[in-house]
Short mmCIF file of C-alpha atoms in Angstrom, two decimals:
data_model
loop_
_atom_site.label_atom_id
_atom_site.label_comp_id
_atom_site.label_asym_id
_atom_site.label_seq_id
_atom_site.Cartn_x
_atom_site.Cartn_y
_atom_site.Cartn_z
CA MET A 1 -104.26 20.21 -83.15
CA SER A 2 -107.69 20.40 -84.79
CA SER A 3 -111.05 20.25 -83.04
CA THR A 4 -111.63 16.82 -84.55
CA SER A 5 -108.37 15.40 -83.25
CA LEU A 6 -109.02 16.73 -79.73
CA GLY A 7 -112.47 15.15 -79.80
CA CYS A 8 -110.93 11.85 -80.89
CA LEU A 9 -108.54 11.95 -77.93
CA ILE A 10 -111.50 12.38 -75.61
CA LEU A 11 -113.55 9.63 -77.17
CA SER A 12 -110.70 7.16 -77.32
CA GLY A 13 -109.71 7.77 -73.70
CA LEU A 14 -106.05 7.98 -74.68
CA TYR A 15 -105.35 9.99 -71.53
CA LEU A 16 -106.22 8.12 -68.35
CA LEU A 17 -107.99 9.50 -65.31
CA SER A 18 -105.93 8.01 -62.53
CA PHE A 19 -107.11 7.36 -58.96
CA SER A 20 -105.07 6.48 -55.93
CA ALA A 21 -105.41 2.93 -54.63
CA LYS A 22 -107.49 4.23 -51.71
CA ALA A 23 -109.93 6.14 -53.84
CA GLU A 24 -110.35 3.64 -56.63
CA ALA A 25 -113.12 1.68 -54.91
CA LEU A 26 -114.79 4.69 -53.29
CA PRO A 27 -117.18 6.41 -55.70
CA GLY A 28 -119.26 8.90 -53.74
CA GLN A 29 -120.20 12.56 -53.53
CA GLY A 30 -119.23 15.71 -51.70
CA SER A 31 -119.58 19.46 -51.41
CA ASN A 32 -116.11 20.77 -52.23
CA ILE A 33 -113.31 20.29 -54.74
CA ALA A 34 -109.62 21.05 -54.32
CA ILE A 35 -108.05 21.89 -57.68
CA ASN A 36 -104.26 22.05 -57.38
CA ASP A 37 -104.72 22.53 -53.61
CA LYS A 38 -107.16 25.45 -53.97
CA VAL A 39 -110.45 24.51 -52.32
CA GLU A 40 -113.73 25.57 -53.91
CA GLU A 41 -117.23 24.95 -52.54
CA VAL A 42 -118.53 23.01 -55.53
CA SER A 43 -120.59 19.84 -55.35
CA TRP A 44 -119.51 16.67 -57.16
CA ARG A 45 -120.54 13.06 -57.43
CA GLN A 46 -119.06 9.79 -58.74
CA TRP A 47 -120.62 6.50 -59.71
CA GLN A 48 -119.60 3.30 -61.43
CA GLN A 49 -121.14 2.37 -64.76
CA ASP A 50 -119.99 -0.22 -67.32
CA ASN A 51 -116.84 -0.90 -65.30
CA GLN A 52 -115.87 2.76 -65.40
CA ILE A 53 -115.94 5.42 -62.69
CA HIS A 54 -117.82 8.50 -63.88
CA THR A 55 -117.23 11.94 -62.40
CA ALA A 56 -119.76 14.75 -62.50
CA ILE A 57 -119.33 18.35 -61.31
CA SER A 58 -122.21 20.66 -60.50
CA ASP A 59 -122.96 23.45 -62.90
CA PRO A 60 -122.33 26.42 -62.59
CA GLY A 61 -119.43 25.29 -60.39
CA LEU A 62 -117.75 23.65 -63.38
CA GLU A 63 -116.60 27.00 -64.74
CA LYS A 64 -115.31 27.99 -61.31
CA VAL A 65 -113.17 24.86 -60.92
CA LEU A 66 -111.90 24.14 -64.43
CA GLY A 67 -112.46 27.31 -66.45
CA ILE A 68 -114.81 25.48 -68.83
CA GLU A 69 -117.43 27.75 -70.41
CA THR A 70 -121.01 26.49 -70.61
CA LEU A 71 -122.86 27.62 -73.73
CA SER A 72 -126.48 27.81 -74.85
CA ASN A 73 -128.24 24.47 -75.03
CA ASP A 74 -131.37 23.04 -76.63
CA SER A 75 -132.21 20.30 -74.13
CA TYR A 76 -132.42 19.99 -70.35
CA GLY A 77 -130.58 16.66 -70.59
CA LEU A 78 -127.52 17.93 -72.48
CA GLN A 79 -125.16 20.83 -71.90
CA ARG A 80 -122.76 22.23 -74.49
CA VAL A 81 -119.35 23.34 -73.23
CA GLN A 82 -116.33 25.09 -74.71
CA TRP A 83 -112.73 24.22 -73.74
CA PHE A 84 -109.91 25.03 -76.17
CA SER A 85 -111.02 23.61 -79.54
CA LEU A 86 -113.53 21.27 -77.93
CA ASN A 87 -117.16 22.26 -78.40
CA LYS A 88 -119.33 19.36 -77.32
CA GLN A 89 -122.49 18.41 -75.44
CA PHE A 90 -122.21 16.43 -72.21
CA PRO A 91 -124.91 14.50 -70.32
CA VAL A 92 -126.73 16.25 -67.48
CA SER A 93 -128.17 14.67 -64.34
CA PHE A 94 -130.12 16.15 -61.43
CA GLU A 95 -129.85 15.48 -57.73
CA TYR A 96 -131.74 18.22 -55.91
CA PRO A 97 -130.73 21.00 -55.62
CA TYR A 98 -127.82 20.44 -58.01
CA ARG A 99 -127.41 19.92 -61.73
CA TYR A 100 -124.40 17.80 -62.66
CA LEU A 101 -122.39 17.51 -65.87
CA ASP A 102 -120.66 14.21 -66.53
CA VAL A 103 -117.10 15.42 -67.19
CA THR A 104 -115.39 12.00 -67.21
CA GLU A 105 -114.16 12.42 -70.77
CA LEU A 106 -112.95 15.96 -70.13
CA LEU A 107 -110.91 14.87 -67.14
CA LYS A 108 -109.35 12.13 -69.25
CA ALA A 109 -108.46 14.61 -71.95
CA GLY A 110 -106.77 16.86 -69.42
CA ASN A 111 -104.96 13.90 -67.80
CA LEU A 112 -106.10 14.94 -64.33
CA GLU A 113 -105.27 12.96 -61.24
CA ALA A 114 -108.22 12.56 -58.89
CA GLN A 115 -108.60 11.32 -55.35
CA ILE A 116 -111.41 11.28 -52.80
CA VAL A 117 -110.66 12.32 -49.24
CA GLY A 118 -113.78 12.44 -47.08
CA ASP A 119 -116.32 14.53 -48.96
CA ARG A 120 -113.62 16.35 -50.93
CA LEU A 121 -112.60 15.58 -54.50
CA LEU A 122 -108.91 16.34 -55.03
CA LEU A 123 -107.96 17.20 -58.60
CA ARG A 124 -104.43 17.81 -59.80
CA THR A 125 -103.61 18.93 -63.30
CA PRO A 126 -100.36 18.05 -65.10
CA LEU A 127 -97.65 20.70 -64.89
CA ALA A 128 -97.60 22.80 -68.05
CA LYS A 129 -94.83 24.97 -69.43
CA ILE A 130 -95.33 28.59 -70.45
CA ASN A 131 -93.02 28.72 -73.45
CA ALA A 132 -93.63 32.38 -74.24
CA LEU A 133 -95.72 35.43 -73.42
CA GLU A 134 -97.16 38.05 -75.74
CA ASN A 135 -98.75 41.27 -74.53
CA LYS A 136 -100.66 43.40 -77.03
CA GLY A 137 -102.76 46.21 -75.57
CA ASN A 138 -105.45 44.69 -73.37
CA THR A 139 -104.54 41.10 -74.25
CA LEU A 140 -101.99 38.74 -72.75
CA THR A 141 -101.33 35.43 -74.54
CA LEU A 142 -99.62 32.50 -72.82
CA TYR A 143 -98.06 29.97 -75.22
CA LEU A 144 -98.27 26.55 -73.58
CA ASP A 145 -96.94 23.07 -74.22
CA ARG A 146 -100.21 21.33 -73.33
CA LEU A 147 -103.90 21.71 -72.55
CA VAL A 148 -104.59 23.36 -69.18
CA PHE A 149 -107.48 24.03 -66.85
CA TRP A 150 -107.68 27.38 -65.08
CA GLN A 151 -109.59 29.25 -62.38
CA ILE A 152 -110.67 32.88 -62.30
CA ASP A 153 -110.91 34.64 -58.95
CA GLN A 154 -112.17 38.19 -59.51
CA ALA A 155 -109.25 39.76 -61.45
CA THR A 156 -106.78 36.85 -61.16
CA VAL A 157 -106.28 33.83 -63.41
CA ARG A 158 -104.69 30.79 -61.76
CA LEU A 159 -103.18 27.73 -63.49
CA ARG A 160 -100.61 25.02 -62.79
CA ALA A 161 -97.86 26.11 -65.17
CA LEU A 162 -94.29 27.40 -64.98
CA PRO A 163 -92.60 29.86 -67.34
CA ILE A 164 -89.39 28.59 -68.94
CA SER A 165 -87.77 32.02 -68.53
CA SER A 166 -88.08 35.08 -66.31
CA ILE A 167 -91.14 37.30 -66.75
CA SER A 168 -91.24 41.09 -66.87
CA ASN A 169 -94.57 42.52 -65.68
CA ASN A 170 -96.27 45.67 -66.86
CA GLY A 171 -98.95 47.93 -65.43
CA LEU A 172 -101.86 45.84 -66.69
CA PHE A 173 -100.74 42.24 -66.25
CA ASN A 174 -98.68 40.98 -63.31
CA ILE A 175 -97.57 37.35 -63.13
CA LYS A 176 -96.39 35.63 -59.97
CA THR A 177 -95.31 32.01 -59.66
CA TYR A 178 -95.29 30.04 -56.43
CA GLN A 179 -94.87 26.27 -56.02
CA GLU A 180 -95.78 25.42 -59.63
CA ILE A 181 -98.80 27.74 -59.66
CA SER A 182 -98.76 30.81 -61.90
CA GLN A 183 -101.17 33.63 -61.11
CA VAL A 184 -101.90 36.37 -63.61
CA HIS A 185 -103.36 39.41 -61.88
CA VAL A 186 -105.03 41.97 -64.11
CA ASN A 187 -105.50 45.61 -63.11
CA LEU A 188 -109.01 46.02 -64.46
CA PRO A 189 -110.28 49.53 -65.18
CA ALA A 190 -113.91 50.36 -64.34
CA GLY A 191 -116.36 48.72 -66.71
CA TYR A 192 -113.97 45.92 -67.76
CA HIS A 193 -114.00 42.20 -66.96
CA LEU A 194 -111.76 39.25 -67.72
CA SER A 195 -112.22 37.12 -70.80
CA VAL A 196 -110.18 33.89 -70.72
CA LYS A 197 -110.21 31.27 -73.44
CA GLY A 198 -107.99 28.51 -74.71
CA GLU A 199 -107.06 28.03 -78.36
CA THR A 200 -105.49 25.12 -80.20
CA GLY A 201 -103.33 25.95 -83.22
CA SER A 202 -100.73 24.43 -85.47
CA THR A 203 -97.94 25.55 -83.13
CA GLY A 204 -99.53 24.33 -79.89
CA TYR A 205 -101.80 25.73 -77.25
CA LYS A 206 -102.60 29.30 -76.22
CA LEU A 207 -104.36 30.75 -73.20
CA ILE A 208 -105.67 34.20 -74.10
CA ILE A 209 -106.40 36.59 -71.22
CA GLU A 210 -108.16 39.75 -72.30
CA MET A 211 -109.67 42.79 -70.63
CA ARG A 212 -113.02 43.53 -72.27
CA PRO A 213 -116.08 45.60 -71.43
CA ASP A 214 -118.15 42.84 -73.08
CA ALA A 215 -116.35 39.84 -71.56
CA MET A 216 -119.61 38.12 -70.58
CA ILE A 217 -120.75 35.52 -73.13
CA ALA A 218 -124.44 35.85 -73.96
CA LYS A 219 -126.26 32.54 -73.54
CA THR A 220 -129.57 30.85 -72.81
CA ILE A 221 -129.28 27.67 -70.76
CA LYS A 222 -132.24 25.38 -70.17
CA TRP A 223 -131.05 24.52 -66.70
CA GLN A 224 -133.86 22.20 -65.69
CA PRO A 225 -137.63 22.11 -66.29
CA GLY A 226 -138.99 25.31 -64.80
CA ILE A 227 -135.66 27.20 -64.67
CA THR A 228 -133.82 28.94 -67.51
CA LEU A 229 -130.60 30.90 -67.07
CA TYR A 230 -129.98 33.93 -69.30
CA ARG A 231 -126.95 36.13 -69.80
CA ASP A 232 -127.50 38.92 -72.27
CA TYR A 233 -126.72 42.50 -73.27
CA ILE A 234 -129.74 44.81 -73.17
CA LYS A 235 -129.85 48.39 -74.45
CA THR A 236 -131.86 51.22 -72.94
CA VAL A 237 -133.57 53.92 -74.99
CA THR A 238 -130.46 56.09 -74.58
CA GLY A 239 -128.33 53.46 -76.32
CA ASP A 240 -126.34 52.29 -73.26
CA SER A 241 -125.82 48.54 -73.13
CA PHE A 242 -125.93 46.57 -69.86
CA ALA A 243 -124.70 43.06 -69.11
CA ILE A 244 -127.59 41.30 -67.36
CA THR A 245 -127.82 37.90 -65.70
CA TYR A 246 -131.30 36.65 -64.90
CA LEU A 247 -133.28 33.52 -64.10
CA GLU A 248 -136.73 32.70 -65.42
CA ILE A 249 -138.59 30.48 -62.94
CA ASP A 250 -141.97 28.77 -63.23
CA PRO A 251 -143.80 29.41 -59.93
CA LYS A 252 -146.07 26.43 -60.58
CA ILE A 253 -143.01 24.15 -60.19
CA PHE A 254 -140.94 26.09 -57.67
CA ILE A 255 -142.12 27.89 -54.54
CA ALA A 256 -140.59 31.07 -53.12
CA LYS A 257 -139.75 31.66 -49.45
CA PRO A 258 -138.28 34.71 -47.70
CA ILE A 259 -135.27 33.50 -45.70
CA PHE A 260 -133.22 35.18 -42.99
CA SER A 261 -129.45 34.89 -42.73
CA ASN A 262 -129.82 33.50 -39.22
CA SER A 263 -132.08 30.46 -39.22
CA SER A 264 -132.95 30.85 -35.51
CA LYS A 265 -133.75 34.58 -35.39
CA ILE A 266 -134.42 37.63 -37.51
CA ILE A 267 -131.19 39.48 -36.65
CA GLY A 268 -127.98 38.62 -38.50
CA LEU A 269 -125.99 38.89 -41.73
CA ASP A 270 -124.54 36.36 -44.15
CA ARG A 271 -123.88 35.94 -47.86
CA LEU A 272 -126.60 34.81 -50.24
CA GLY A 273 -124.62 31.77 -51.39
CA LYS A 274 -123.98 30.48 -47.88
CA ILE A 275 -127.59 31.01 -46.76
CA SER A 276 -128.97 29.31 -49.88
CA GLN A 277 -126.65 26.32 -49.52
CA LYS A 278 -127.71 25.83 -45.90
CA GLN A 279 -131.36 26.00 -46.94
CA MET A 280 -130.81 23.54 -49.82
CA ALA A 281 -132.46 26.09 -52.12
CA ILE A 282 -132.20 25.69 -55.88
CA ALA A 283 -132.22 29.43 -56.69
CA GLY A 284 -132.23 32.76 -54.90
CA ILE A 285 -131.64 36.48 -54.93
CA ASN A 286 -130.82 39.06 -52.25
CA GLY A 287 -133.92 40.48 -50.61
CA GLY A 288 -135.05 43.71 -48.96
CA PHE A 289 -133.27 46.52 -47.14
CA PHE A 290 -131.71 46.21 -43.70
CA ASP A 291 -129.57 48.08 -41.18
CA ARG A 292 -125.95 46.87 -41.38
CA ILE A 293 -125.21 48.02 -37.82
CA SER A 294 -128.20 46.52 -36.03
CA ARG A 295 -128.43 43.71 -38.64
CA GLN A 296 -132.22 44.08 -38.63
CA PRO A 297 -134.61 44.13 -41.62
CA LEU A 298 -136.10 47.42 -42.79
CA GLY A 299 -139.38 46.64 -44.50
CA ALA A 300 -142.08 44.07 -45.02
CA ILE A 301 -141.33 40.38 -44.44
CA LYS A 302 -144.18 37.92 -43.98
CA ARG A 303 -143.76 34.14 -44.18
CA ASN A 304 -146.42 31.47 -43.91
CA GLY A 305 -148.89 34.05 -42.59
CA ILE A 306 -146.59 35.36 -39.83
CA TRP A 307 -145.36 38.94 -39.88
CA PHE A 308 -141.65 39.06 -39.10
CA SER A 309 -141.43 42.76 -40.05
CA SER A 310 -144.22 45.11 -41.10
CA PRO A 311 -144.13 47.44 -44.15
CA ILE A 312 -142.53 50.88 -43.86
CA LEU A 313 -142.79 54.22 -45.67
CA ASN A 314 -145.32 53.08 -48.30
CA ARG A 315 -142.58 51.13 -50.05
CA GLY A 316 -143.01 48.54 -52.78
CA ALA A 317 -143.36 44.84 -52.08
CA VAL A 318 -144.08 41.51 -53.71
CA ALA A 319 -146.57 39.01 -52.27
CA TRP A 320 -147.33 35.42 -53.25
CA ASP A 321 -149.08 32.22 -52.23
CA GLU A 322 -148.30 28.51 -52.43
CA ASN A 323 -150.15 28.23 -55.77
CA GLY A 324 -147.70 30.53 -57.54
CA ASN A 325 -149.94 33.62 -57.61
CA PHE A 326 -147.94 36.85 -57.27
CA LYS A 327 -148.97 40.42 -56.52
CA PHE A 328 -146.80 43.56 -56.73
CA GLY A 329 -147.70 46.89 -55.13
CA ARG A 330 -147.35 49.11 -52.08
CA PRO A 331 -149.04 47.30 -49.17
CA ASP A 332 -151.02 49.47 -46.74
CA TRP A 333 -150.55 47.67 -43.42
CA GLN A 334 -152.90 48.83 -40.66
CA ALA A 335 -153.50 47.42 -37.20
CA ASN A 336 -154.55 48.54 -33.76
CA ILE A 337 -154.44 47.35 -30.18
CA SER A 338 -157.49 47.53 -27.91
CA SER A 339 -157.83 47.05 -24.16
CA ASN A 340 -160.64 45.92 -21.89
CA GLY A 341 -160.86 49.52 -20.73
CA GLY A 342 -162.23 50.54 -24.11
CA ILE A 343 -159.01 52.14 -25.34
CA GLN A 344 -158.12 51.59 -29.01
CA ILE A 345 -154.66 52.61 -30.19
CA PRO A 346 -153.29 52.42 -33.74
CA LEU A 347 -150.07 50.44 -34.18
CA VAL A 348 -147.33 52.12 -36.22
CA SER A 349 -145.32 48.94 -36.77
CA LEU A 350 -144.97 45.25 -36.00
CA ASN A 351 -141.49 43.72 -35.53
CA SER A 352 -139.75 46.61 -37.29
CA GLY A 353 -136.15 47.77 -37.31
CA TYR A 354 -137.37 51.21 -38.42
CA PRO A 355 -138.39 53.04 -35.20
CA LEU A 356 -141.42 55.34 -35.51
CA PRO A 357 -143.16 57.53 -32.92
CA GLY A 358 -146.19 55.80 -31.45
CA ILE A 359 -147.00 52.24 -30.38
CA SER A 360 -145.13 49.28 -31.87
CA LEU A 361 -145.33 45.56 -31.23
CA TYR A 362 -142.53 42.97 -30.94
CA THR A 363 -143.38 39.28 -30.90
CA PRO A 364 -141.20 36.14 -30.52
CA ALA A 365 -140.99 36.12 -34.34
CA TRP A 366 -138.66 39.15 -34.05
CA ASP A 367 -136.05 37.70 -31.69
CA ASP A 368 -135.55 36.41 -28.15
CA SER A 369 -135.24 39.99 -26.93
CA TYR A 370 -135.79 43.63 -27.91
CA LYS A 371 -132.98 46.24 -27.85
CA PRO A 372 -134.21 49.85 -27.38
CA SER A 373 -133.30 52.18 -30.24
CA THR A 374 -134.55 55.62 -29.08
CA GLU A 375 -134.51 57.60 -25.83
CA LYS A 376 -137.06 57.03 -23.04
CA GLU A 377 -139.02 54.21 -24.57
CA ILE A 378 -141.71 52.57 -22.43
CA VAL A 379 -141.94 48.81 -22.80
CA PHE A 380 -145.01 46.87 -21.65
CA LEU A 381 -144.44 43.16 -21.14
CA VAL A 382 -147.55 41.19 -22.15
CA LYS A 383 -148.21 37.54 -21.27
CA ASN A 384 -151.41 35.70 -22.15
CA ASP A 385 -152.74 39.00 -23.53
CA GLN A 386 -152.38 40.79 -20.16
CA ILE A 387 -149.89 43.59 -19.34
CA GLN A 388 -147.62 42.22 -16.61
CA GLU A 389 -144.90 44.86 -16.33
CA LYS A 390 -143.95 48.39 -17.41
CA ILE A 391 -140.27 49.26 -18.04
CA THR A 392 -138.67 52.56 -19.08
CA VAL A 393 -135.61 51.99 -21.28
CA SER A 394 -133.11 53.78 -23.54
CA PRO A 395 -130.43 52.68 -26.05
CA ASN A 396 -127.97 52.19 -23.16
CA SER A 397 -130.36 49.84 -21.35
CA SER A 398 -130.12 46.09 -21.46
CA SER A 399 -132.25 44.17 -23.92
CA VAL A 400 -135.75 43.21 -22.78
CA LEU A 401 -136.70 39.56 -23.12
CA ILE A 402 -139.71 38.88 -25.34
CA PRO A 403 -141.99 36.31 -23.61
CA GLN A 404 -142.61 33.20 -25.68
CA ASP A 405 -146.26 33.22 -24.56
CA GLY A 406 -146.73 36.92 -25.29
CA TYR A 407 -145.15 40.04 -26.77
CA LEU A 408 -143.82 43.50 -26.01
CA VAL A 409 -145.69 46.74 -26.61
CA VAL A 410 -143.16 49.54 -27.17
CA GLN A 411 -144.19 53.18 -26.78
CA ARG A 412 -142.00 55.89 -28.33
CA ASP A 413 -142.26 59.69 -28.16
CA LEU A 414 -145.64 59.86 -26.41
CA SER A 415 -146.02 62.22 -23.44
CA GLN A 416 -148.53 60.00 -21.65
CA SER A 417 -149.03 56.25 -21.68
CA PRO A 418 -152.56 55.11 -22.53
CA LEU A 419 -151.84 51.57 -21.26
CA LYS A 420 -152.02 50.26 -17.67
CA ILE A 421 -150.53 47.23 -15.91
CA GLY A 422 -153.18 44.52 -15.60
CA SER A 423 -155.08 45.54 -18.75
CA PHE A 424 -156.06 42.83 -21.23
CA LEU A 425 -155.10 43.57 -24.83
CA GLN A 426 -156.28 42.43 -28.24
CA ILE A 427 -154.42 42.94 -31.54
CA ASN A 428 -156.58 43.73 -34.56
CA GLU A 429 -155.06 43.64 -38.04
CA GLN A 430 -157.28 45.45 -40.50
CA SER A 431 -157.99 44.02 -43.92
CA GLN A 432 -155.83 45.25 -46.79
CA ASP A 433 -155.28 44.26 -50.40
CA PHE A 434 -152.32 42.00 -49.54
CA ALA A 435 -154.11 40.27 -46.62
CA ASN A 436 -154.82 37.03 -48.50
CA PHE A 437 -151.16 36.43 -49.34
CA PRO A 438 -149.19 34.45 -46.72
CA ASN A 439 -145.79 35.63 -47.99
CA ILE A 440 -144.56 39.20 -48.55
CA LEU A 441 -141.13 40.68 -49.20
CA GLY A 442 -140.73 44.45 -49.15
CA ALA A 443 -138.00 46.53 -50.79
CA GLY A 444 -138.63 49.28 -53.36
CA PRO A 445 -139.21 51.31 -55.27
CA LEU A 446 -141.95 49.61 -57.26
CA LEU A 447 -140.78 49.87 -60.88
CA LEU A 448 -143.53 48.47 -63.11
CA LYS A 449 -147.23 47.77 -62.78
CA ASN A 450 -149.45 46.36 -65.56
CA GLY A 451 -146.64 46.85 -68.07
CA ASN A 452 -146.17 50.55 -67.26
CA ILE A 453 -143.23 52.18 -65.48
CA VAL A 454 -144.58 53.52 -62.16
CA LEU A 455 -141.28 54.48 -60.52
CA ASP A 456 -141.88 57.14 -57.84
CA ALA A 457 -138.97 57.04 -55.41
CA GLN A 458 -140.15 60.16 -53.58
CA LEU A 459 -143.53 58.58 -52.85
CA GLU A 460 -141.68 55.70 -51.15
CA SER A 461 -139.44 58.10 -49.14
CA PHE A 462 -136.19 57.34 -50.94
CA LYS A 463 -133.73 60.23 -50.96
CA SER A 464 -132.69 61.99 -54.15
CA PRO A 465 -129.11 60.57 -54.34
CA PHE A 466 -130.54 57.04 -54.20
CA GLN A 467 -132.84 57.79 -57.12
CA LYS A 468 -130.06 59.11 -59.37
CA GLN A 469 -127.20 56.80 -58.36
CA ASN A 470 -125.70 54.52 -61.00
CA ALA A 471 -125.15 51.25 -59.14
CA SER A 472 -125.51 47.49 -59.20
CA ARG A 473 -129.19 46.56 -59.14
CA SER A 474 -131.25 43.48 -58.35
CA GLY A 475 -134.95 42.98 -58.87
CA ILE A 476 -137.86 40.61 -59.22
CA GLY A 477 -140.62 40.72 -61.80
CA ILE A 478 -143.42 38.71 -63.34
CA THR A 479 -143.92 38.30 -67.09
CA ASN A 480 -147.14 38.06 -69.08
CA LYS A 481 -146.48 34.27 -69.19
CA GLY A 482 -146.74 34.16 -65.41
CA THR A 483 -143.07 33.28 -64.96
CA ILE A 484 -140.87 35.00 -62.37
CA LEU A 485 -137.64 36.78 -63.34
CA LEU A 486 -134.80 37.25 -60.84
CA ILE A 487 -132.53 39.92 -62.30
CA ALA A 488 -129.01 41.18 -61.47
CA VAL A 489 -127.07 43.85 -63.35
CA HIS A 490 -123.77 45.37 -62.25
CA GLU A 491 -122.38 47.54 -65.04
CA ARG A 492 -123.04 49.10 -68.39
CA ILE A 493 -120.47 48.73 -71.16
CA TYR A 494 -117.65 51.17 -70.26
CA GLY A 495 -119.36 52.40 -67.11
CA ASN A 496 -121.25 51.97 -63.86
CA GLY A 497 -124.57 50.26 -63.25
CA PRO A 498 -128.04 51.58 -64.06
CA SER A 499 -130.05 54.27 -62.33
CA LEU A 500 -133.49 53.28 -61.04
CA ALA A 501 -135.09 54.72 -64.18
CA GLU A 502 -132.73 52.71 -66.40
CA PHE A 503 -133.35 49.56 -64.37
CA ALA A 504 -137.09 50.00 -64.89
CA GLN A 505 -136.49 50.31 -68.65
CA LEU A 506 -134.35 47.18 -68.66
CA MET A 507 -137.04 45.24 -66.82
CA LYS A 508 -139.66 46.37 -69.31
CA GLN A 509 -137.48 45.21 -72.21
CA LEU A 510 -137.35 41.78 -70.56
CA ASP A 511 -141.18 41.69 -70.85
CA VAL A 512 -141.74 42.25 -67.13
CA ILE A 513 -145.26 43.54 -66.47
CA ASP A 514 -144.94 44.00 -62.67
CA GLY A 515 -141.50 44.61 -61.22
CA LEU A 516 -139.82 45.55 -57.93
CA ASN A 517 -136.36 46.89 -57.16
CA LEU A 518 -134.60 44.94 -54.41
CA ASP A 519 -131.70 45.98 -52.16
CA GLY A 520 -128.95 46.55 -54.74
CA GLY A 521 -125.43 47.94 -54.56
CA SER A 522 -122.96 45.61 -52.89
CA SER A 523 -125.85 43.38 -51.76
CA THR A 524 -126.66 42.44 -55.35
CA SER A 525 -126.27 38.70 -55.84
CA LEU A 526 -128.01 35.94 -57.77
CA TYR A 527 -127.78 32.23 -56.91
CA LEU A 528 -128.33 28.99 -58.78
CA GLY A 529 -127.44 25.40 -58.01
CA GLY A 530 -124.80 26.00 -55.38
CA GLN A 531 -123.11 29.14 -56.78
CA THR A 532 -123.59 32.88 -57.12
CA ILE A 533 -123.78 33.50 -60.85
CA ASP A 534 -123.95 37.24 -61.51
CA GLN A 535 -120.15 37.75 -61.74
CA PRO A 536 -119.50 41.03 -59.87
CA LEU A 537 -115.93 42.33 -59.75
CA THR A 538 -115.93 42.12 -55.94
CA PRO A 539 -117.60 39.50 -53.71
CA PRO A 540 -121.16 40.44 -52.68
CA SER A 541 -121.71 41.78 -49.19
CA LYS A 542 -123.49 39.92 -46.43
CA VAL A 543 -127.25 40.49 -46.27
CA ASN A 544 -130.00 40.09 -43.69
CA ASN A 545 -132.68 38.47 -45.83
CA ILE A 546 -133.03 36.78 -49.19
CA LEU A 547 -135.63 35.21 -51.46
CA ASN A 548 -135.09 31.49 -52.10
CA PHE A 549 -136.86 29.12 -54.48
CA PHE A 550 -137.47 25.44 -53.71
CA LYS A 551 -138.95 22.52 -55.62
CA LYS A 552 -142.60 22.02 -54.66
#
């Protein structure tokens, strides 16, 4: 069948989108879709227009549910998609924080059955036949009797289709069929990803499943005013090519906020996608470092003028205000605590999961309580700026409650205590170059400043293996246009991810003038419009803190 004839089928509505009697009068919207009984967290909406029910699915969830590839577009109001021989633009609508594609015609072409149950859209595709299989090297071709939709879950392709004869598997491709669902699992070598596409030919339909190091399709999508999504291959000076996904965001339209995984306290872990959905954020990226055991942040986090965690180890950070002004550097946080007895003591940290010798402070912004982390700590309980109680604790001790009308002063590794019960205290934060910014997120190392690579991992107390490791990376940068880039890269062609030096080079080639490395590795994840979009081979790990963007 030609591209023209498939387009005619869509435009003529020859195939009907059928609804159950219950659902027919119930256009609505919801947050998940079940495609052939597999539930995906993808937003959808329906409405009635010109005596027809229209169905729209959020993008980038469309690819997750139906296997439809979105391509580069020229307009925020239209989105080009590819499905078998169909290459067509579909209308786009926005309902914060989602971007929807009207896929009514596509669903008709695929003859899908649809039903609404609560907030769930149930989709069921017609049963297809796999007439034949052909395996050549890294490519498996399924010969089908009809158009199909498919889903990709890491290294597995899923579709509602049955083979007409028994299948013999090999070491690369393994096919299992259960209750009308065929699953093709691919044993992907390092550096390879799945490429799946449908083709329409003179003899029928083909689904081509291929292992490729360059499976990602390069594209530029004008997602909505102020946000552009890019997928591209960028080469370093050594000639290695990396698959990069990044967002360009206008900070005059969207505002950034550091967000914790636990909305009620600083301690906790969760995945970027889940946190961002709860926050109703439009975009996001994983944030700074943290301790996976204690689930506490390790580094600077300041939000709306309140320090949740002070900087550590001279590490890089990014700061910003509500007007979209950003600053990158290594913040020098300094503060002291003074008493009515004339004693003045420097503070080594405020609300920090990185224990240092000296005097630290823990406020209600940290948590409801403080858990000791080193031996023989002395905790002073302060209410209304007066020391009420002195407690000696160790890691085996119970947690100490942090008073809501005060704070805890924690003394570590000091032979004598300079503080006395009954003393009145005052906290003095000294001015520093980041003081005028109400929001700060620390990570590191700092990679670029004023267009120059300034990577110095040793200066920021990162160990040598971390500097040299080839791993997934995430980062944030600002361009000379004043736009913010959120960047995720997992692998080079035929190999592992970039080193810190290579990541700095990649950022510079994206016209970043100031750039910061974020917590990478398994934490690396990038979010847009309801979905993580950076396509790692394994699901991203849970994180303590993230950076979200919201419409102003």
